[in-house]
Amino acid sequence: IEPALLRSSDYGVDFYGDTLFTTEAEIAAHPERVAAFVRASMKGWSYALQHSDELIESILGRPGVAERGITRDLLRQEAEVMRGLILPDLVELGHMNAMRWRRIAVEFAQQGLAPPEVSLAGFLWDPDPQADLRGLWWASGLAAAALLAFAIVSLWNVQMGRRVRARTAELRAEIRQREQAELELRASQERLMEQASLLDMARDAILVCDLGRVIRYWNLGAEGIYGWSAGEAIGRRAKDLLADRGDGDIAWAETLASGGWRGELHHRTRDGQDLLVESRWSLVRDESGRPKSVLEINTDVTASRRVAQQLLRAQRLESLGTLAGGIAHDINNLLAPILMGVELVRPEVASSPGREIVATIEQSARRGADLVRRLLTFSRGLEGDRIPLRIDDLVGELRAIVESTFPKQIELVLDLPADAWPVVGDPTQIGQVLLNLAVNARDAMPAGGRLSLRARNVTLDAPRADAAGEIAAGRYLAVEVADTGTGIAPE
C-alpha cells in the first residue's frame, strides 16, 4: 500500500512556523539590539539550511543521540521535509504576512480560544517595510524561474512549481487585499463613528437585531427609555429583554415578508413598568441583497397616549353631563305632576292599604326627584352635600325598599356592628350605590336566594392605602354586598 502524505497546508491550515516575540518596551528602548537579534536568528537559519550535513554531524556527535536510534538518514529526511515547509528559495526567511496572522486570530476566535475582537496593531515588527515589499517581488520572479527549472527535472518539481505559483499569487493578492482592506476599514470606522454619534443623539430607542432577534446594537436613547445599558442589552433576545406580549412576533414576520413594519407595541422597562411605543422596523440587507438584520426605532408614547385618553375621557364626561342635564329636566317635569297628585289624593284616601300605596308612590317619586337632583349636580360638575351619616340609617331605608319591592324568595341578611364608625358623605349618593348593588343582586337571583350586607371598621396604613390607589391612609367603614346568585360568566 502506498502511504499517503497529509499536509496541513492542503487543508488551508498553515499555522506552522517559529516566531520571535519581544515587548514594545524592548523595541522602544533598544531597537538596534532587537534588529541585531533578528538578523542573527535569520543568519543562523540560513546557515542551517545551507549546511545541513554539518548540522547533522554535530547532532550525531552529541551524547545520547545514537542511543535513541537517531540516524543520519533520519536527520537528512527531516531536513528535507523542513526545507519543503520553509521554502527558503521562494519565501524570504523571516517574512511575516499580516493577513495570515489575521486568519490565525479568526480561527482561534471561532474555536473559542481568543476574544472575537483582537487588535493586531503593532503586533508585527518590521524595520524596513519597503525592503520587505521588494523581497516579495523578487520572490515572485524567483518562483517563476524555479517553476521552469523544476518542470524540466521531474514531475514532483512540476507539482511543486504549481504550488509555488499559487502561493505567490496568494501573497500578491494578500498584499493588495491588505492595502484595500486597510483603506476600507479606516473609511468604514470613520462612517460608523459618525453614525454612532448621531444615533446616540436621538431620543428614540434605536436597536439592531440579527435574524435570530439577538440585539447587536443599542443606543443611548434605548438606555434612557428601557433602563438597560448597552452592555446588558447586546447579546440578549429582544423579545425576552423587552417582554413584548407577542405582538412583536407579528411585526417580525411582517418585516421579513415585506421589508418593513410600523405600529404600536407594548414593552416593559428594566424596573417592570409597562410602555407603549410607536415602532418602525426596517429590514437591512447585505451587498448581495440577502436579509442581514432588522433596524428598530421605538418612540415612547406612553405619556402622550395617557394625556390623549384623559382628554377623551373629559370630553365624554362633558357630553354625558350635557345629556344628563337634559334628561334630568325631562324627568323632573314628569315627577312634578305625580308629587302634586299625591298631595291632592292623600286627604281623600282613608283606608290603610290606600295610604300605604300613596306613601309608596310619594316615596318613589321623591327618590326619583333625588335622582334628578344628582343628575343635575353631575351635569354641572358639582359635589353633593356631605354630612355625617350612620350606616344604620342608610341600611334602614334600603331594608324598607327590599322588603316592599323585592320578591319574597330573597332573604335580606344584615351584619352591622354596633360600634360602626360614622362616615361623611352625600346620603342620597351612598344610598343610591347600595340600592344599585341590591338591585344587581336581585337580578342575579331570579329563583330567590340570600342578599347579605356587611359593614366593618377598617384602618388603612400608608402601604395599604398606596396599594389600594387614589385613597389616603386613615379610618374607613367598609361595606360589602354579597348574594347567592349566578355570578358573572367567565367570558
Tab-separated table of N, CA and C in Angstrom, residues 213-321:
chain	number	residue	atom	x	y	z
A	213	ARG	N	-33.083	37.558	16.188
A	213	ARG	CA	-33.679	38.539	17.097
A	213	ARG	C	-32.778	38.808	18.300
A	214	VAL	N	-31.467	38.587	18.124
A	214	VAL	CA	-30.487	38.910	19.158
A	214	VAL	C	-30.012	40.347	18.935
A	215	ILE	N	-29.996	41.142	19.995
A	215	ILE	CA	-29.642	42.556	19.900
A	215	ILE	C	-28.142	42.698	19.630
A	216	ARG	N	-27.794	43.451	18.573
A	216	ARG	CA	-26.398	43.695	18.214
A	216	ARG	C	-26.002	45.168	18.362
A	217	TYR	N	-26.987	46.064	18.457
A	217	TYR	CA	-26.698	47.491	18.669
A	217	TYR	C	-27.790	48.076	19.558
A	218	TRP	N	-27.390	49.007	20.449
A	218	TRP	CA	-28.305	49.568	21.461
A	218	TRP	C	-27.810	50.978	21.769
A	219	ASN	N	-28.565	52.014	21.355
A	219	ASN	CA	-28.067	53.382	21.505
A	219	ASN	C	-28.415	53.956	22.877
A	220	LEU	N	-27.941	55.191	23.120
A	220	LEU	CA	-28.182	55.838	24.413
A	220	LEU	C	-29.659	56.115	24.634
A	221	GLY	N	-30.398	56.391	23.543
A	221	GLY	CA	-31.835	56.602	23.689
A	221	GLY	C	-32.534	55.373	24.232
A	222	ALA	N	-32.110	54.185	23.786
A	222	ALA	CA	-32.692	52.945	24.304
A	222	ALA	C	-32.357	52.761	25.779
A	223	GLU	N	-31.141	53.149	26.175
A	223	GLU	CA	-30.784	53.062	27.593
A	223	GLU	C	-31.700	53.948	28.432
A	224	GLY	N	-31.998	55.159	27.927
A	224	GLY	CA	-32.843	56.068	28.683
A	224	GLY	C	-34.280	55.606	28.770
A	225	ILE	N	-34.805	54.988	27.714
A	225	ILE	CA	-36.212	54.578	27.704
A	225	ILE	C	-36.421	53.291	28.485
A	226	TYR	N	-35.548	52.297	28.279
A	226	TYR	CA	-35.779	50.977	28.871
A	226	TYR	C	-34.991	50.747	30.159
A	227	GLY	N	-33.933	51.512	30.397
A	227	GLY	CA	-33.161	51.341	31.623
A	227	GLY	C	-32.044	50.325	31.521
A	228	TRP	N	-31.913	49.619	30.396
A	228	TRP	CA	-30.826	48.644	30.213
A	228	TRP	C	-29.657	49.339	29.523
A	229	SER	N	-28.448	49.124	30.022
A	229	SER	CA	-27.263	49.660	29.355
A	229	SER	C	-26.957	48.827	28.116
A	230	ALA	N	-26.107	49.382	27.245
A	230	ALA	CA	-25.750	48.661	26.024
A	230	ALA	C	-25.061	47.342	26.354
A	231	GLY	N	-24.191	47.341	27.351
A	231	GLY	CA	-23.505	46.105	27.728
A	231	GLY	C	-24.457	45.035	28.222
A	232	GLU	N	-25.551	45.446	28.870
A	232	GLU	CA	-26.529	44.486	29.373
A	232	GLU	C	-27.475	44.013	28.282
A	233	ALA	N	-27.753	44.860	27.298
A	233	ALA	CA	-28.747	44.524	26.278
A	233	ALA	C	-28.156	43.741	25.113
A	234	ILE	N	-26.957	44.112	24.668
A	234	ILE	CA	-26.362	43.464	23.495
A	234	ILE	C	-26.077	41.995	23.817
A	235	GLY	N	-26.511	41.129	22.912
A	235	GLY	CA	-26.333	39.692	23.094
A	235	GLY	C	-27.570	38.986	23.621
A	236	ARG	N	-28.588	39.745	24.047
A	236	ARG	CA	-29.827	39.141	24.533
A	236	ARG	C	-30.911	39.247	23.465
A	237	ARG	N	-31.902	38.335	23.534
A	237	ARG	CA	-33.009	38.367	22.577
A	237	ARG	C	-33.943	39.516	22.930
A	238	ALA	N	-34.327	40.284	21.923
A	238	ALA	CA	-35.176	41.460	22.153
A	238	ALA	C	-36.514	41.058	22.757
A	239	LYS	N	-37.068	39.930	22.337
A	239	LYS	CA	-38.369	39.510	22.861
A	239	LYS	C	-38.297	39.251	24.353
A	240	ASP	N	-37.213	38.641	24.815
A	240	ASP	CA	-37.073	38.357	26.247
A	240	ASP	C	-36.755	39.623	27.030
A	241	LEU	N	-35.906	40.487	26.492
A	241	LEU	CA	-35.494	41.684	27.226
A	241	LEU	C	-36.636	42.678	27.370
A	242	LEU	N	-37.401	42.885	26.305
A	242	LEU	CA	-38.456	43.895	26.306
A	242	LEU	C	-39.803	43.337	26.728
A	243	ALA	N	-39.914	42.003	26.870
A	243	ALA	CA	-41.134	41.358	27.379
A	243	ALA	C	-42.365	41.802	26.602
A	244	ASP	N	-42.298	41.714	25.245
A	244	ASP	CA	-43.487	42.093	24.481
A	244	ASP	C	-44.558	41.017	24.638
A	245	ARG	N	-45.780	41.362	24.292
A	245	ARG	CA	-46.927	40.489	24.524
A	245	ARG	C	-47.217	39.565	23.352
A	246	GLY	N	-46.273	39.372	22.487
A	246	GLY	CA	-46.495	38.534	21.318
A	246	GLY	C	-46.736	39.329	20.060
A	247	ASP	N	-47.082	40.632	20.206
A	247	ASP	CA	-47.281	41.439	19.012
A	247	ASP	C	-45.974	41.667	18.272
A	248	GLY	N	-44.838	41.523	18.966
A	248	GLY	CA	-43.555	41.641	18.289
A	248	GLY	C	-43.318	40.526	17.280
A	249	ASP	N	-43.879	39.323	17.533
A	249	ASP	CA	-43.740	38.223	16.576
A	249	ASP	C	-44.427	38.565	15.258
A	250	ILE	N	-45.603	39.197	15.354
A	250	ILE	CA	-46.322	39.588	14.140
A	250	ILE	C	-45.521	40.636	13.370
A	251	ALA	N	-44.973	41.609	14.101
A	251	ALA	CA	-44.171	42.646	13.449
A	251	ALA	C	-42.932	42.048	12.787
A	252	TRP	N	-42.311	41.080	13.448
A	252	TRP	CA	-41.104	40.443	12.898
A	252	TRP	C	-41.428	39.709	11.603
A	253	ALA	N	-42.510	38.932	11.600
A	253	ALA	CA	-42.889	38.199	10.394
A	253	ALA	C	-43.233	39.154	9.256
A	254	GLU	N	-43.932	40.241	9.551
A	254	GLU	CA	-44.284	41.215	8.524
A	254	GLU	C	-43.035	41.897	7.969
A	255	THR	N	-42.062	42.190	8.831
A	255	THR	CA	-40.829	42.836	8.370
A	255	THR	C	-40.045	41.923	7.436
A	256	LEU	N	-39.917	40.653	7.791
A	256	LEU	CA	-39.189	39.715	6.933
A	256	LEU	C	-39.908	39.496	5.611
A	257	ALA	N	-41.255	39.576	5.627
A	257	ALA	CA	-42.021	39.311	4.413
A	257	ALA	C	-42.054	40.514	3.476
A	258	SER	N	-42.240	41.720	4.031
A	258	SER	CA	-42.434	42.902	3.189
A	258	SER	C	-41.297	43.908	3.275
A	259	GLY	N	-40.345	43.710	4.178
A	259	GLY	CA	-39.219	44.626	4.287
A	259	GLY	C	-39.389	45.733	5.296
A	260	GLY	N	-40.548	45.829	5.938
A	260	GLY	CA	-40.753	46.884	6.934
A	260	GLY	C	-42.070	46.710	7.652
A	261	TRP	N	-42.209	47.408	8.766
A	261	TRP	CA	-43.447	47.374	9.570
A	261	TRP	C	-43.512	48.632	10.409
A	262	ARG	N	-44.735	49.086	10.686
A	262	ARG	CA	-44.936	50.262	11.531
A	262	ARG	C	-46.194	50.040	12.356
A	263	GLY	N	-46.109	50.346	13.646
A	263	GLY	CA	-47.263	50.178	14.521
A	263	GLY	C	-46.880	50.441	15.969
A	264	GLU	N	-47.758	50.015	16.875
A	264	GLU	CA	-47.548	50.213	18.309
A	264	GLU	C	-47.296	48.870	18.980
A	265	LEU	N	-46.377	48.867	19.958
A	265	LEU	CA	-46.011	47.663	20.685
A	265	LEU	C	-46.040	47.948	22.179
A	266	HIS	N	-46.336	46.904	22.940
A	266	HIS	CA	-46.306	47.002	24.397
A	266	HIS	C	-44.993	46.395	24.886
A	267	HIS	N	-44.176	47.197	25.554
A	267	HIS	CA	-42.891	46.756	26.084
A	267	HIS	C	-42.850	46.963	27.590
A	268	ARG	N	-41.776	46.498	28.194
A	268	ARG	CA	-41.599	46.636	29.638
A	268	ARG	C	-40.172	47.093	29.915
A	269	THR	N	-40.026	48.018	30.880
A	269	THR	CA	-38.715	48.545	31.229
A	269	THR	C	-37.999	47.602	32.188
A	270	ARG	N	-36.772	47.975	32.528
A	270	ARG	CA	-35.986	47.143	33.439
A	270	ARG	C	-36.631	47.046	34.818
A	271	ASP	N	-37.276	48.136	35.281
A	271	ASP	CA	-37.906	48.114	36.601
A	271	ASP	C	-39.351	47.650	36.560
A	272	GLY	N	-39.803	47.063	35.428
A	272	GLY	CA	-41.123	46.450	35.365
A	272	GLY	C	-42.249	47.355	34.924
A	273	GLN	N	-41.980	48.579	34.514
A	273	GLN	CA	-43.037	49.477	34.070
A	273	GLN	C	-43.427	49.155	32.631
A	274	ASP	N	-44.747	49.205	32.366
A	274	ASP	CA	-45.249	48.956	31.023
A	274	ASP	C	-45.099	50.210	30.171
A	275	LEU	N	-44.696	50.010	28.921
A	275	LEU	CA	-44.518	51.111	27.977
A	275	LEU	C	-45.335	50.844	26.724
A	276	LEU	N	-45.846	51.906	26.130
A	276	LEU	CA	-46.447	51.846	24.802
A	276	LEU	C	-45.526	52.616	23.866
A	277	VAL	N	-44.989	51.938	22.858
A	277	VAL	CA	-44.034	52.567	21.951
A	277	VAL	C	-44.580	52.540	20.532
A	278	GLU	N	-44.314	53.614	19.811
A	278	GLU	CA	-44.576	53.652	18.375
A	278	GLU	C	-43.309	53.167	17.680
A	279	SER	N	-43.425	52.042	16.974
A	279	SER	CA	-42.244	51.337	16.483
A	279	SER	C	-42.213	51.342	14.963
A	280	ARG	N	-40.995	51.543	14.401
A	280	ARG	CA	-40.761	51.461	12.958
A	280	ARG	C	-39.637	50.467	12.724
A	281	TRP	N	-39.913	49.429	11.945
A	281	TRP	CA	-38.936	48.366	11.676
A	281	TRP	C	-38.568	48.391	10.192
A	282	SER	N	-37.285	48.167	9.915
A	282	SER	CA	-36.799	48.112	8.535
A	282	SER	C	-35.848	46.930	8.402
A	283	LEU	N	-35.992	46.187	7.309
A	283	LEU	CA	-35.119	45.044	7.038
A	283	LEU	C	-33.842	45.538	6.364
A	284	VAL	N	-32.690	45.160	6.910
A	284	VAL	CA	-31.384	45.553	6.371
A	284	VAL	C	-30.807	44.367	5.594
A	285	ARG	N	-30.317	44.632	4.377
A	285	ARG	CA	-29.760	43.570	3.529
A	285	ARG	C	-28.263	43.802	3.311
A	286	ASP	N	-27.543	42.718	2.991
A	286	ASP	CA	-26.118	42.836	2.715
A	286	ASP	C	-25.887	43.213	1.252
A	287	GLU	N	-24.609	43.193	0.824
A	287	GLU	CA	-24.285	43.624	-0.530
A	287	GLU	C	-24.941	42.751	-1.590
A	288	SER	N	-25.181	41.478	-1.269
A	288	SER	CA	-25.790	40.568	-2.237
A	288	SER	C	-27.307	40.589	-2.196
A	289	GLY	N	-27.894	41.407	-1.337
A	289	GLY	CA	-29.345	41.507	-1.272
A	289	GLY	C	-30.010	40.550	-0.311
A	290	ARG	N	-29.245	39.772	0.426
A	290	ARG	CA	-29.833	38.836	1.378
A	290	ARG	C	-30.117	39.533	2.707
A	291	PRO	N	-31.225	39.151	3.387
A	291	PRO	CA	-31.539	39.760	4.694
A	291	PRO	C	-30.397	39.562	5.676
A	292	LYS	N	-30.037	40.639	6.361
A	292	LYS	CA	-28.905	40.614	7.285
A	292	LYS	C	-29.324	40.911	8.717
A	293	SER	N	-30.159	41.920	8.910
A	293	SER	CA	-30.571	42.322	10.254
A	293	SER	C	-31.831	43.166	10.143
A	294	VAL	N	-32.352	43.567	11.300
A	294	VAL	CA	-33.560	44.405	11.356
A	294	VAL	C	-33.253	45.622	12.223
A	295	LEU	N	-33.514	46.809	11.679
A	295	LEU	CA	-33.349	48.069	12.405
A	295	LEU	C	-34.686	48.460	13.021
A	296	GLU	N	-34.690	48.700	14.342
A	296	GLU	CA	-35.904	49.083	15.052
A	296	GLU	C	-35.716	50.476	15.660
A	297	ILE	N	-36.709	51.335	15.461
A	297	ILE	CA	-36.737	52.670	16.067
A	297	ILE	C	-38.028	52.773	16.867
A	298	ASN	N	-37.905	52.918	18.189
A	298	ASN	CA	-39.057	52.933	19.084
A	298	ASN	C	-39.163	54.289	19.776
A	299	THR	N	-40.357	54.874	19.726
A	299	THR	CA	-40.646	56.143	20.394
A	299	THR	C	-41.626	55.895	21.525
A	300	ASP	N	-41.270	56.330	22.720
A	300	ASP	CA	-42.139	56.148	23.884
A	300	ASP	C	-43.317	57.122	23.792
A	301	VAL	N	-44.533	56.576	23.626
A	301	VAL	CA	-45.747	57.407	23.533
A	301	VAL	C	-46.667	57.145	24.713
A	302	THR	N	-46.126	56.556	25.790
A	302	THR	CA	-46.964	56.224	26.941
A	302	THR	C	-47.602	57.471	27.533
A	303	ALA	N	-46.802	58.494	27.804
A	303	ALA	CA	-47.333	59.699	28.448
A	303	ALA	C	-48.300	60.430	27.531
A	304	SER	N	-47.929	60.593	26.260
A	304	SER	CA	-48.814	61.316	25.343
A	304	SER	C	-50.119	60.572	25.131
A	305	ARG	N	-50.064	59.226	25.078
A	305	ARG	CA	-51.300	58.459	24.922
A	305	ARG	C	-52.177	58.571	26.162
A	306	ARG	N	-51.541	58.610	27.355
A	306	ARG	CA	-52.315	58.767	28.581
A	306	ARG	C	-53.014	60.123	28.607
A	307	VAL	N	-52.300	61.174	28.174
A	307	VAL	CA	-52.918	62.506	28.132
A	307	VAL	C	-54.075	62.527	27.141
A	308	ALA	N	-53.887	61.875	25.989
A	308	ALA	CA	-54.958	61.838	24.995
A	308	ALA	C	-56.182	61.110	25.533
A	309	GLN	N	-55.954	59.998	26.255
A	309	GLN	CA	-57.074	59.263	26.833
A	309	GLN	C	-57.789	60.088	27.893
A	310	GLN	N	-57.016	60.817	28.705
A	310	GLN	CA	-57.650	61.663	29.709
A	310	GLN	C	-58.474	62.766	29.055
A	311	LEU	N	-57.957	63.341	27.982
A	311	LEU	CA	-58.706	64.373	27.272
A	311	LEU	C	-59.983	63.802	26.675
A	312	LEU	N	-59.879	62.603	26.087
A	312	LEU	CA	-61.066	61.970	25.519
A	312	LEU	C	-62.084	61.657	26.604
A	313	ARG	N	-61.587	61.185	27.766
A	313	ARG	CA	-62.499	60.885	28.862
A	313	ARG	C	-63.193	62.155	29.347
A	314	ALA	N	-62.444	63.255	29.419
A	314	ALA	CA	-63.055	64.515	29.843
A	314	ALA	C	-64.107	64.982	28.844
A	315	GLN	N	-63.821	64.806	27.553
A	315	GLN	CA	-64.804	65.192	26.542
A	315	GLN	C	-66.055	64.332	26.635
A	316	ARG	N	-65.863	63.035	26.884
A	316	ARG	CA	-67.026	62.162	27.028
A	316	ARG	C	-67.849	62.539	28.250
A	317	LEU	N	-67.148	62.833	29.366
A	317	LEU	CA	-67.876	63.228	30.571
A	317	LEU	C	-68.632	64.530	30.347
A	318	GLU	N	-68.023	65.445	29.608
A	318	GLU	CA	-68.709	66.702	29.323
A	318	GLU	C	-69.964	66.457	28.498
A	319	SER	N	-69.848	65.573	27.487
A	319	SER	CA	-71.021	65.250	26.675
A	319	SER	C	-72.072	64.531	27.508
A	320	LEU	N	-71.598	63.603	28.370
A	320	LEU	CA	-72.534	62.879	29.221
A	320	LEU	C	-73.224	63.821	30.198
A	321	GLY	N	-72.488	64.810	30.718
A	321	GLY	CA	-73.100	65.777	31.623
A	321	GLY	C	-74.180	66.583	30.937
